[in-house]
Amino acid sequence: MTIGALIYGAVALYAIGLVLYLLKREQLSFGALGIGFAAHTAYQIWRAWLGGVFIPNGMVDGVFLLPWAIAGVIILLRLFGDRGTGWLSGLVPLVIFGVFALVYPKGMIPPTPNKLTLWAPTFFFTEAIGHACFYLGAWYALQSIINKSETGAFHMVVVWGFVAYSLSQIVGAIWAYNGWATTFRWGSRHLQSAVIWCFYATYLHLRYMPGWGMRARARYAAVGFVVVALCTFGSHLNEMRFPRIGG
Amino acid sequence: MKRIWNFLGDVRVTFWLLIAIMATMYAGSLLASIDYKLFDGMNGRAVQDWFLETGITRLAYTAWVPFLFALFGAFGINTVACTSSRFVAVLARRRSLSVRRLLVLLSPSLIHVIFLVILAGHFATFVVIEQVRAPLSEKGRFELPDKSGLTVEKIEYENFPDSSRLAGRVSQVRVALLPDGGGGERVVTEFTRPASYRGYDLHLDMMRKRENRDAPRPAQATPMPKKSNIDDETCNKEKLYHIGHFKPTNRPELYLVATRDPGLPLLAIGFAIMLSVMGFYFANYRSAE
């Protein structure tokens, strides 16, 4: 058994946490989430040595970093967010993305020299935080629609996601210029990143529009789940065919 | 006049413009994934030159590009109108507000102004960028658009350690260049650490072996694959750009890219101020309420 197996343990703990949450054992559920997150963190750090030499890019592969970021955001929300909001229901998308990580090729795509810069992991890290907040924001928005809640708890998650995602776009532009001599490349990856940014920029303007109350905004935020998935999973699925090392 | 101004700055116009921009960019992203090579030709070129030369011959694939620019133009006008109206409204209340509260209330408007600066920077990049790319070889000469030249003095390859799983793969390349006449200072450029010379940024890039059949190639370069191999549908994919030249047995073929991008200073200033204002806003907006 290697450290690489920790990802299986982490996802199993997330699943156990979800079952406990459904059984209304919130403290135990949070405990399972915390231990799973610790195991997942160890796995992410271990990934930096997938090439047999330390390369931080391995730690920030989106498919594996996304569930880690979701778990981290849920923990922060549970610790510092409003009480009684049901943050732990975020275990549902967490388990879904965790299972996807389990079936995904675990190795690292051999990095090209223009990816061996700290801008690259910084970009992927901030992007994953943004995606995590968007998915969770969409999930909590869906919950608020189902529960007919008017608290708008999802809004704060989406706003922080927008901040992290905007930061990733700035970092990504700097990296793109240093690595490829242009801040924006006319390709599907950059265009779809811009689509996500525009979607959430639109969301932020909804509160100033007549007829867009909390429930309407919740519906819009919930659609964000599909938008982010459509704009990111294409490249994840495409990269499944790439040669990889380690893992 | 006021009605027109109010319409131009209406947040509902913002909403629909953003929706249209999203839809256009998403459609464009799908087309770019179908024909990566077509759209890769836009990178590093003035978009109008690319469109008049290449885009116009494939309008079914490229019509979204001018449409996107038109939408962004309208979005820029909408942002100017909306932001200036809000600025005026907030400043009218300045006597009843503390300085901190006033700054917090002005921050979103300021972010919009900076966003316009960033948008202008991207626009300048897209329409005025000057970029040349040419292969590099030891002792070879590279000519910049202003006709000055650089001679390659030395190319140093750095590989991943032999003990690693990445053994034999290139991790960094260092290229030393001497200006024409030999009197100037040596210029050294590396991957992700571009050098500056006569107003140009000098980046390294690698040969996209299969796709760029028509690109100029050094005499000692490996022959390109036969046409039947490079034009099949699996070859025109992004992944070949990504990994095609990274087989351990196949040393990447180097290119030097000289770029003069007038949009870059606007972007750099815009990004720096945007981060500062966003940081100030989020640190203060609760306490100022």
Coordinates of C-alpha atoms in Angstrom, one line a residue:
Chain A
M1 CA 0.0 0.0 0.0
T2 CA 1.4 3.4 -1.0
I3 CA 0.6 7.0 0.0
G4 CA -1.3 7.2 -3.3
A5 CA -4.0 5.0 -1.8
L6 CA -4.8 7.8 0.6
I7 CA -7.2 9.3 -2.0
Y8 CA -9.3 6.2 -1.8
G9 CA -9.4 6.5 2.0
A10 CA -10.2 10.2 1.8
V11 CA -13.1 9.6 -0.6
A12 CA -14.4 6.8 1.6
L13 CA -14.3 9.1 4.6
Y14 CA -16.2 11.7 2.6
A15 CA -18.8 9.1 1.8
I16 CA -19.0 8.0 5.4
G17 CA -19.4 11.7 6.4
L18 CA -22.3 12.0 3.9
V19 CA -24.1 8.9 5.3
L20 CA -23.6 10.2 8.9
Y21 CA -25.0 13.6 7.8
L22 CA -28.0 11.9 6.3
L23 CA -28.5 10.1 9.6
K24 CA -28.4 13.5 11.3
R25 CA -25.1 12.8 13.2
E26 CA -23.6 16.1 12.3
Q27 CA -20.6 16.1 14.7
L28 CA -19.5 12.6 13.5
S29 CA -20.1 13.6 9.9
F30 CA -17.9 16.7 10.4
G31 CA -15.2 14.5 12.1
A32 CA -15.2 12.1 9.1
L33 CA -14.9 15.1 6.8
G34 CA -12.0 16.5 8.8
I35 CA -10.1 13.2 8.8
G36 CA -10.8 12.7 5.1
F37 CA -9.5 16.2 4.3
A38 CA -6.3 15.5 6.3
A39 CA -5.8 12.3 4.3
H40 CA -6.6 14.1 1.0
T41 CA -4.1 16.9 1.9
A42 CA -1.4 14.3 2.4
Y43 CA -2.3 12.7 -0.9
Q44 CA -2.1 16.1 -2.7
I45 CA 1.3 16.9 -1.2
W46 CA 2.5 13.4 -2.2
R47 CA 1.5 14.1 -5.8
A48 CA 4.3 16.6 -6.0
W49 CA 6.8 13.7 -6.2
L50 CA 4.9 11.7 -8.9
G51 CA 7.8 12.4 -11.3
G52 CA 10.4 11.2 -8.9
V53 CA 11.4 14.8 -8.3
F54 CA 9.5 17.6 -6.6
I55 CA 7.2 19.4 -9.1
P56 CA 4.4 21.4 -7.5
N57 CA 2.2 21.0 -10.6
G58 CA 1.4 17.5 -9.6
M59 CA -0.3 18.8 -6.5
V60 CA -2.7 21.0 -8.4
D61 CA -4.2 18.7 -11.0
G62 CA -7.7 20.0 -11.2
V63 CA -9.5 16.7 -10.9
F64 CA -7.9 15.9 -7.6
L65 CA -7.6 19.4 -6.2
L66 CA -11.3 20.2 -6.8
P67 CA -12.7 17.8 -4.2
W68 CA -9.9 18.8 -1.8
A69 CA -10.9 22.5 -2.3
I70 CA -14.6 21.6 -1.8
A71 CA -13.8 19.8 1.4
G72 CA -11.7 22.7 2.6
V73 CA -14.4 25.3 1.9
I74 CA -17.1 23.1 3.6
I75 CA -14.9 22.9 6.7
L76 CA -14.3 26.7 6.7
L77 CA -18.1 27.4 6.2
R78 CA -18.9 24.9 9.1
L79 CA -16.4 26.6 11.4
F80 CA -16.9 30.3 10.5
G81 CA -20.3 30.5 8.6
D82 CA -23.7 31.0 10.1
R83 CA -24.9 28.1 12.3
G84 CA -27.7 25.9 11.2
T85 CA -27.2 26.5 7.5
G86 CA -26.6 22.9 6.6
W87 CA -23.2 23.4 5.1
L88 CA -22.4 19.7 5.5
S89 CA -24.9 19.0 2.7
G90 CA -22.0 20.0 0.5
L91 CA -20.8 16.5 1.1
V92 CA -23.1 15.4 -1.8
P93 CA -21.1 17.2 -4.6
L94 CA -17.9 16.4 -2.7
V95 CA -18.5 12.7 -2.9
I96 CA -19.6 13.0 -6.6
F97 CA -16.3 14.8 -7.5
G98 CA -14.3 12.5 -5.2
V99 CA -15.6 9.4 -7.0
F100 CA -14.7 11.0 -10.4
A101 CA -11.2 11.5 -9.0
L102 CA -11.0 7.8 -8.1
V103 CA -11.7 6.6 -11.7
Y104 CA -9.5 9.3 -13.3
P105 CA -5.9 8.5 -14.3
K106 CA -3.7 9.3 -11.3
G107 CA -0.5 10.1 -13.0
M108 CA 0.9 13.5 -13.9
I109 CA 1.1 14.8 -17.4
P110 CA 4.8 15.5 -18.0
P111 CA 5.2 19.2 -17.6
T112 CA 6.6 21.3 -20.4
P113 CA 9.2 23.9 -19.4
N114 CA 6.7 26.7 -19.7
K115 CA 4.6 25.1 -17.0
L116 CA 7.5 24.9 -14.5
T117 CA 6.9 28.2 -12.8
L118 CA 5.2 29.1 -9.6
W119 CA 2.5 31.0 -11.5
A120 CA 1.2 27.6 -12.7
P121 CA 0.3 26.1 -9.3
T122 CA -0.8 29.5 -8.1
F123 CA -3.2 29.7 -11.0
F124 CA -4.6 26.1 -10.6
F125 CA -4.9 26.6 -6.8
T126 CA -7.0 29.8 -7.1
E127 CA -9.0 28.4 -9.9
A128 CA -9.8 25.3 -7.9
I129 CA -11.0 27.4 -5.0
G130 CA -13.1 29.4 -7.4
H131 CA -14.7 26.3 -8.9
A132 CA -15.2 24.7 -5.5
C133 CA -17.1 27.8 -4.3
F134 CA -19.2 28.0 -7.5
Y135 CA -20.2 24.3 -7.2
L136 CA -21.0 24.6 -3.5
G137 CA -22.8 27.9 -4.1
A138 CA -24.9 26.2 -6.8
W139 CA -25.6 23.3 -4.5
Y140 CA -26.6 25.5 -1.5
A141 CA -28.7 27.6 -3.9
L142 CA -30.5 24.4 -5.0
Q143 CA -31.0 23.5 -1.4
S144 CA -32.5 26.9 -0.7
I145 CA -34.9 26.5 -3.6
I146 CA -36.0 23.0 -2.4
N147 CA -36.3 24.1 1.3
K148 CA -38.0 27.4 0.3
S149 CA -35.3 29.2 2.4
E150 CA -34.8 32.9 2.0
T151 CA -31.5 33.2 3.9
G152 CA -29.5 33.5 0.8
A153 CA -26.6 31.7 2.4
F154 CA -25.3 30.6 -1.0
H155 CA -24.6 34.2 -2.0
M156 CA -21.5 34.6 0.2
V157 CA -20.0 31.4 -1.2
V158 CA -20.6 32.5 -4.8
V159 CA -19.1 36.0 -4.1
W160 CA -15.9 34.4 -2.5
G161 CA -15.7 32.1 -5.5
F162 CA -15.8 35.1 -7.8
V163 CA -13.0 36.8 -5.9
A164 CA -10.8 33.6 -6.1
Y165 CA -11.7 33.0 -9.7
S166 CA -10.9 36.6 -10.7
L167 CA -7.6 36.2 -8.9
S168 CA -6.9 33.1 -10.9
Q169 CA -7.7 34.9 -14.1
I170 CA -5.1 37.6 -13.3
V171 CA -2.5 35.0 -12.3
G172 CA -3.4 32.9 -15.4
A173 CA -2.8 35.9 -17.6
I174 CA 0.6 36.6 -16.1
W175 CA 1.5 32.9 -16.5
A176 CA 0.2 32.8 -20.1
Y177 CA 2.4 35.9 -21.0
N178 CA 5.5 34.5 -19.4
G179 CA 5.0 31.0 -20.9
W180 CA 3.3 31.7 -24.2
A181 CA 3.9 35.4 -24.9
T182 CA 0.2 36.3 -24.9
T183 CA -2.0 37.0 -21.9
F184 CA -5.0 35.5 -23.6
R185 CA -5.0 32.6 -26.1
W186 CA -7.7 32.0 -28.6
G187 CA -8.5 28.5 -27.6
S188 CA -11.3 26.6 -25.9
R189 CA -9.6 26.6 -22.5
H190 CA -9.3 30.4 -22.2
L191 CA -12.6 31.1 -23.8
Q192 CA -14.5 28.8 -21.5
S193 CA -12.7 30.3 -18.5
A194 CA -14.0 33.7 -19.7
V195 CA -17.5 32.2 -20.0
I196 CA -17.5 31.1 -16.3
W197 CA -16.2 34.6 -15.3
C198 CA -18.9 36.3 -17.3
F199 CA -21.6 34.0 -15.9
Y200 CA -20.7 35.0 -12.3
A201 CA -20.2 38.7 -13.2
T202 CA -23.8 38.5 -14.5
Y203 CA -24.9 36.9 -11.2
L204 CA -23.4 39.7 -9.2
H205 CA -25.4 42.3 -11.2
L206 CA -28.7 40.4 -10.6
R207 CA -29.4 42.0 -7.3
Y208 CA -29.6 45.4 -9.0
M209 CA -32.2 44.1 -11.5
P210 CA -35.9 44.5 -11.0
G211 CA -37.7 41.2 -10.6
W212 CA -34.7 39.2 -9.4
G213 CA -35.5 38.3 -5.8
M214 CA -33.6 35.8 -3.7
R215 CA -35.4 32.8 -5.3
A216 CA -34.7 33.9 -8.8
R217 CA -31.0 34.5 -8.0
A218 CA -30.9 31.1 -6.3
R219 CA -32.1 29.5 -9.6
Y220 CA -29.5 31.4 -11.5
A221 CA -26.7 30.4 -9.1
A222 CA -27.9 26.7 -9.3
V223 CA -27.5 26.8 -13.1
G224 CA -23.9 27.7 -12.4
F225 CA -23.2 24.1 -11.6
V226 CA -24.0 23.1 -15.2
V227 CA -22.1 26.1 -16.6
V228 CA -18.9 25.4 -14.6
A229 CA -19.1 21.6 -15.4
L230 CA -19.6 22.2 -19.1
C231 CA -16.7 24.6 -19.3
T232 CA -14.2 22.4 -17.3
F233 CA -15.0 18.8 -17.8
G234 CA -14.4 18.8 -21.5
S235 CA -10.7 19.4 -20.9
H236 CA -10.6 16.9 -18.0
L237 CA -12.1 14.2 -20.2
N238 CA -9.8 15.1 -23.1
E239 CA -6.8 14.9 -20.8
M240 CA -7.7 11.4 -19.8
R241 CA -6.0 10.2 -23.0
F242 CA -2.7 12.0 -22.4
P243 CA 0.3 10.0 -21.4
R244 CA 1.1 10.3 -17.7
I245 CA 3.8 9.3 -15.4
G246 CA 3.6 8.0 -11.8
G247 CA 0.4 7.5 -9.9
Chain B
M1 CA -30.4 62.6 -24.2
K2 CA -30.7 61.7 -20.6
R3 CA -33.0 58.8 -21.5
I4 CA -30.5 57.5 -24.0
W5 CA -27.7 57.7 -21.4
N6 CA -29.9 55.9 -18.8
F7 CA -30.7 53.2 -21.3
L8 CA -27.0 52.8 -22.2
G9 CA -26.1 52.4 -18.5
D10 CA -29.1 50.2 -17.6
V11 CA -28.1 47.1 -15.7
R12 CA -30.6 45.1 -17.8
V13 CA -28.5 46.0 -20.8
T14 CA -25.5 44.8 -18.8
F15 CA -27.2 41.5 -18.1
W16 CA -28.2 40.8 -21.7
L17 CA -24.9 41.9 -23.1
L18 CA -23.1 39.5 -20.7
I19 CA -25.4 36.7 -21.7
A20 CA -24.7 37.3 -25.4
I21 CA -21.0 37.5 -24.7
M22 CA -21.1 34.2 -22.8
A23 CA -23.1 32.5 -25.5
T24 CA -20.7 33.8 -28.2
M25 CA -17.6 32.8 -26.4
Y26 CA -19.0 29.3 -25.6
A27 CA -19.9 28.8 -29.3
G28 CA -16.4 30.1 -30.2
S29 CA -14.8 27.7 -27.7
L30 CA -16.5 24.7 -29.3
L31 CA -15.4 25.8 -32.8
A32 CA -11.9 26.4 -31.5
S33 CA -11.8 22.8 -30.2
I34 CA -13.0 21.5 -33.5
D35 CA -10.3 23.4 -35.5
Y36 CA -7.6 24.3 -33.1
K37 CA -5.1 25.2 -35.8
L38 CA -7.4 27.7 -37.4
F39 CA -7.8 29.7 -34.2
D40 CA -4.3 29.2 -33.0
G41 CA -3.3 31.3 -35.9
M42 CA -4.9 34.3 -34.1
N43 CA -2.5 34.1 -31.2
G44 CA 0.2 36.7 -31.4
R45 CA -1.3 38.4 -34.5
A46 CA -3.4 41.5 -34.9
V47 CA -6.9 40.0 -35.0
Q48 CA -8.0 42.2 -37.9
D49 CA -5.0 41.0 -40.0
W50 CA -5.9 37.4 -39.2
F51 CA -9.5 37.9 -40.0
L52 CA -9.0 39.5 -43.3
E53 CA -6.4 36.9 -44.3
T54 CA -7.7 33.7 -42.9
G55 CA -11.0 34.3 -41.0
I56 CA -12.9 35.6 -43.9
T57 CA -12.3 32.5 -45.9
R58 CA -14.0 30.4 -43.1
L59 CA -16.9 32.6 -42.0
A60 CA -19.0 29.7 -40.8
Y61 CA -16.3 29.1 -38.2
T62 CA -15.1 32.6 -37.6
A63 CA -18.1 35.0 -37.8
W64 CA -18.4 34.9 -34.0
V65 CA -15.1 36.8 -33.7
P66 CA -16.1 40.2 -35.0
F67 CA -19.5 39.7 -33.3
L68 CA -17.7 39.2 -30.0
F69 CA -15.7 42.4 -30.5
A70 CA -18.9 44.3 -31.3
L71 CA -20.5 42.9 -28.1
F72 CA -17.5 43.9 -26.0
G73 CA -17.6 47.4 -27.6
A74 CA -21.2 47.7 -26.5
F75 CA -20.4 46.3 -23.1
G76 CA -17.6 48.9 -22.7
I77 CA -20.1 51.7 -23.5
N78 CA -22.6 50.2 -21.0
T79 CA -20.0 50.0 -18.3
V80 CA -18.9 53.7 -18.9
A81 CA -22.5 54.9 -18.7
C82 CA -23.4 52.8 -15.7
T83 CA -20.3 53.5 -13.7
S84 CA -20.3 57.3 -14.3
S85 CA -23.9 57.5 -13.2
R86 CA -23.1 55.7 -10.0
F87 CA -20.0 57.8 -9.4
V88 CA -22.1 61.0 -9.6
A89 CA -24.8 59.5 -7.4
V90 CA -22.3 58.5 -4.7
L91 CA -20.3 61.7 -4.8
A92 CA -23.5 63.7 -4.4
R93 CA -23.9 62.1 -1.0
R94 CA -20.3 62.7 0.1
R95 CA -21.0 65.2 2.8
S96 CA -23.2 62.8 4.7
L97 CA -20.6 60.0 4.6
S98 CA -17.4 59.3 6.4
V99 CA -14.3 59.1 4.2
R100 CA -14.0 55.4 4.8
R101 CA -17.6 54.7 3.9
L102 CA -17.3 57.0 0.8
L103 CA -14.3 55.0 -0.3
V104 CA -16.0 51.7 0.2
L105 CA -19.1 52.9 -1.7
L106 CA -16.8 54.1 -4.5
S107 CA -14.8 50.9 -4.7
P108 CA -17.2 48.9 -6.9
S109 CA -17.3 51.8 -9.3
L110 CA -13.5 52.1 -9.2
I111 CA -13.3 48.3 -9.9
H112 CA -15.5 48.9 -13.0
V113 CA -13.2 51.7 -14.2
I114 CA -10.2 49.4 -13.7
F115 CA -12.1 46.7 -15.6
L116 CA -12.4 49.1 -18.5
V117 CA -8.7 49.7 -18.4
I118 CA -8.1 45.9 -18.5
L119 CA -10.6 45.6 -21.3
A120 CA -8.7 48.3 -23.2
G121 CA -5.5 46.5 -22.5
H122 CA -6.8 43.3 -24.0
F123 CA -8.2 45.2 -27.0
A124 CA -4.8 46.9 -27.6
T125 CA -3.2 43.5 -27.4
F126 CA -5.6 42.0 -29.9
V127 CA -5.4 44.8 -32.5
V128 CA -1.8 46.1 -32.2
I129 CA 0.3 43.2 -31.0
E130 CA 3.6 42.8 -32.9
Q131 CA 5.0 39.3 -32.7
V132 CA 7.6 37.4 -34.7
R133 CA 8.6 33.8 -34.2
A134 CA 11.6 32.0 -35.8
P135 CA 13.5 28.8 -35.1
L136 CA 16.7 29.0 -33.1
S137 CA 20.0 27.2 -33.8
E138 CA 23.5 27.7 -32.6
K139 CA 25.2 30.7 -34.3
G140 CA 21.9 31.3 -36.2
R141 CA 20.6 34.9 -36.5
F142 CA 17.2 36.2 -35.4
E143 CA 15.8 39.4 -36.9
L144 CA 13.5 41.6 -35.0
P145 CA 10.7 43.5 -36.8
D146 CA 12.8 46.7 -36.5
K147 CA 15.4 44.9 -38.6
S148 CA 17.9 44.8 -35.7
G149 CA 19.3 41.3 -35.2
L150 CA 20.5 38.9 -32.5
T151 CA 22.9 36.0 -33.0
V152 CA 22.6 32.9 -30.9
E153 CA 25.8 32.5 -28.9
K154 CA 24.9 29.5 -26.9
I155 CA 21.9 27.2 -26.2
E156 CA 22.0 25.3 -22.9
Y157 CA 19.5 22.5 -22.2
E158 CA 18.7 21.4 -18.7
N159 CA 17.1 18.0 -18.2
F160 CA 15.2 16.5 -15.3
P161 CA 17.5 14.4 -13.1
D162 CA 18.3 10.9 -14.6
S163 CA 17.1 9.3 -11.4
S164 CA 13.6 10.7 -11.9
R165 CA 10.7 9.4 -14.0
L166 CA 11.1 12.5 -16.2
A167 CA 14.7 11.5 -17.2
G168 CA 15.6 12.7 -20.6
R169 CA 12.9 15.4 -20.7
V170 CA 13.9 19.0 -20.9
S171 CA 13.1 21.1 -17.8
Q172 CA 14.7 24.4 -18.9
V173 CA 16.6 26.0 -21.8
R174 CA 18.9 29.0 -21.5
V175 CA 19.7 30.9 -24.7
A176 CA 22.4 33.5 -24.8
L177 CA 22.0 36.0 -27.7
L178 CA 24.5 38.7 -28.9
P179 CA 23.3 41.9 -30.6
D180 CA 24.4 42.6 -34.2
G181 CA 27.9 44.0 -34.3
G182 CA 28.9 42.3 -31.1
G183 CA 29.1 45.6 -29.2
G184 CA 26.0 45.3 -27.1
E185 CA 25.3 43.5 -23.9
R186 CA 24.5 39.7 -24.1
V187 CA 20.8 38.9 -23.8
V188 CA 19.9 35.7 -21.9
T189 CA 16.4 34.3 -22.1
E190 CA 14.8 31.2 -20.6
F191 CA 11.4 29.5 -20.5
T192 CA 9.0 31.6 -18.4
R193 CA 11.7 34.2 -17.8
P194 CA 11.5 36.4 -21.0
A195 CA 14.3 38.9 -21.6
S196 CA 13.8 42.5 -22.8
Y197 CA 15.6 43.9 -25.8
R198 CA 14.9 47.1 -27.7
G199 CA 11.3 47.2 -26.4
Y200 CA 10.6 43.6 -27.3
D201 CA 10.1 40.7 -24.8
L202 CA 12.0 37.6 -26.0
H203 CA 10.3 34.4 -25.1
L204 CA 11.3 30.8 -25.8
D205 CA 8.8 28.4 -27.4
M206 CA 9.0 24.9 -28.7
M207 CA 8.4 23.7 -32.2
R208 CA 4.9 22.4 -32.7
K209 CA 6.2 19.6 -34.9
R210 CA 3.2 18.1 -36.5
E211 CA 1.1 21.2 -36.9
N212 CA 3.4 23.9 -38.1
R213 CA 4.6 22.2 -41.3
D214 CA 4.7 25.5 -43.1
A215 CA 6.8 27.3 -40.4
P216 CA 10.4 28.2 -41.3
R217 CA 12.7 25.5 -40.0
P218 CA 16.4 25.3 -39.4
A219 CA 18.4 23.3 -41.9
Q220 CA 19.3 20.5 -39.5
A221 CA 15.8 20.0 -38.3
T222 CA 14.2 16.6 -38.3
P223 CA 12.0 16.1 -41.4
M224 CA 8.3 16.6 -40.9
P225 CA 6.0 13.6 -41.0
K226 CA 4.3 12.8 -44.3
K227 CA 1.2 14.7 -45.2
S228 CA -1.0 11.7 -44.7
N229 CA 0.1 11.4 -41.1
I230 CA -0.3 15.1 -40.2
D231 CA -3.6 15.8 -41.8
D232 CA -5.7 13.0 -40.3
E233 CA -8.4 14.1 -37.9
T234 CA -6.5 13.0 -34.8
C235 CA -3.6 15.2 -35.6
N236 CA -5.4 18.5 -35.4
K237 CA -5.9 18.3 -31.7
E238 CA -4.7 20.4 -28.9
K239 CA -3.1 17.4 -27.2
L240 CA -0.5 17.1 -29.9
Y241 CA 0.6 20.6 -29.3
H242 CA 0.8 19.8 -25.7
I243 CA 2.8 16.5 -25.8
G244 CA 3.9 15.9 -29.3
H245 CA 7.4 17.1 -28.8
F246 CA 7.9 15.7 -25.3
K247 CA 8.9 12.2 -26.1
P248 CA 12.2 11.6 -24.2
T249 CA 13.9 10.6 -27.4
N250 CA 12.8 13.7 -29.2
R251 CA 14.5 16.9 -28.1
P252 CA 12.2 19.9 -28.5
E253 CA 12.9 22.2 -31.4
L254 CA 13.4 25.8 -30.1
Y255 CA 11.8 28.9 -31.3
L256 CA 12.4 32.5 -30.2
V257 CA 9.4 34.7 -30.0
A258 CA 9.8 38.5 -29.9
T259 CA 6.7 40.4 -28.7
R260 CA 5.9 44.0 -28.5
D261 CA 2.5 44.3 -26.8
P262 CA 1.2 47.8 -26.1
G263 CA -1.7 46.4 -24.1
L264 CA 0.6 44.9 -21.5
P265 CA 1.2 48.0 -19.4
L266 CA -2.5 48.7 -19.2
L267 CA -3.1 45.1 -18.1
A268 CA -0.3 45.2 -15.5
I269 CA -1.5 48.5 -14.0
G270 CA -5.1 47.3 -14.2
F271 CA -4.4 44.0 -12.5
A272 CA -2.3 45.6 -9.7
I273 CA -4.9 48.2 -8.9
M274 CA -7.8 45.7 -9.2
L275 CA -6.3 43.5 -6.6
S276 CA -5.6 46.4 -4.3
V277 CA -9.1 47.8 -4.6
M278 CA -10.8 44.4 -4.2
G279 CA -8.6 43.8 -1.1
F280 CA -9.6 47.2 0.4
Y281 CA -13.3 46.6 -0.4
F282 CA -13.6 43.2 1.1
A283 CA -11.6 44.1 4.2
N284 CA -13.8 47.2 4.8
Y285 CA -17.3 46.7 3.4
R286 CA -18.7 45.1 6.5
S287 CA -17.2 47.6 9.0
A288 CA -18.2 50.5 6.9
E289 CA -21.9 49.5 6.8

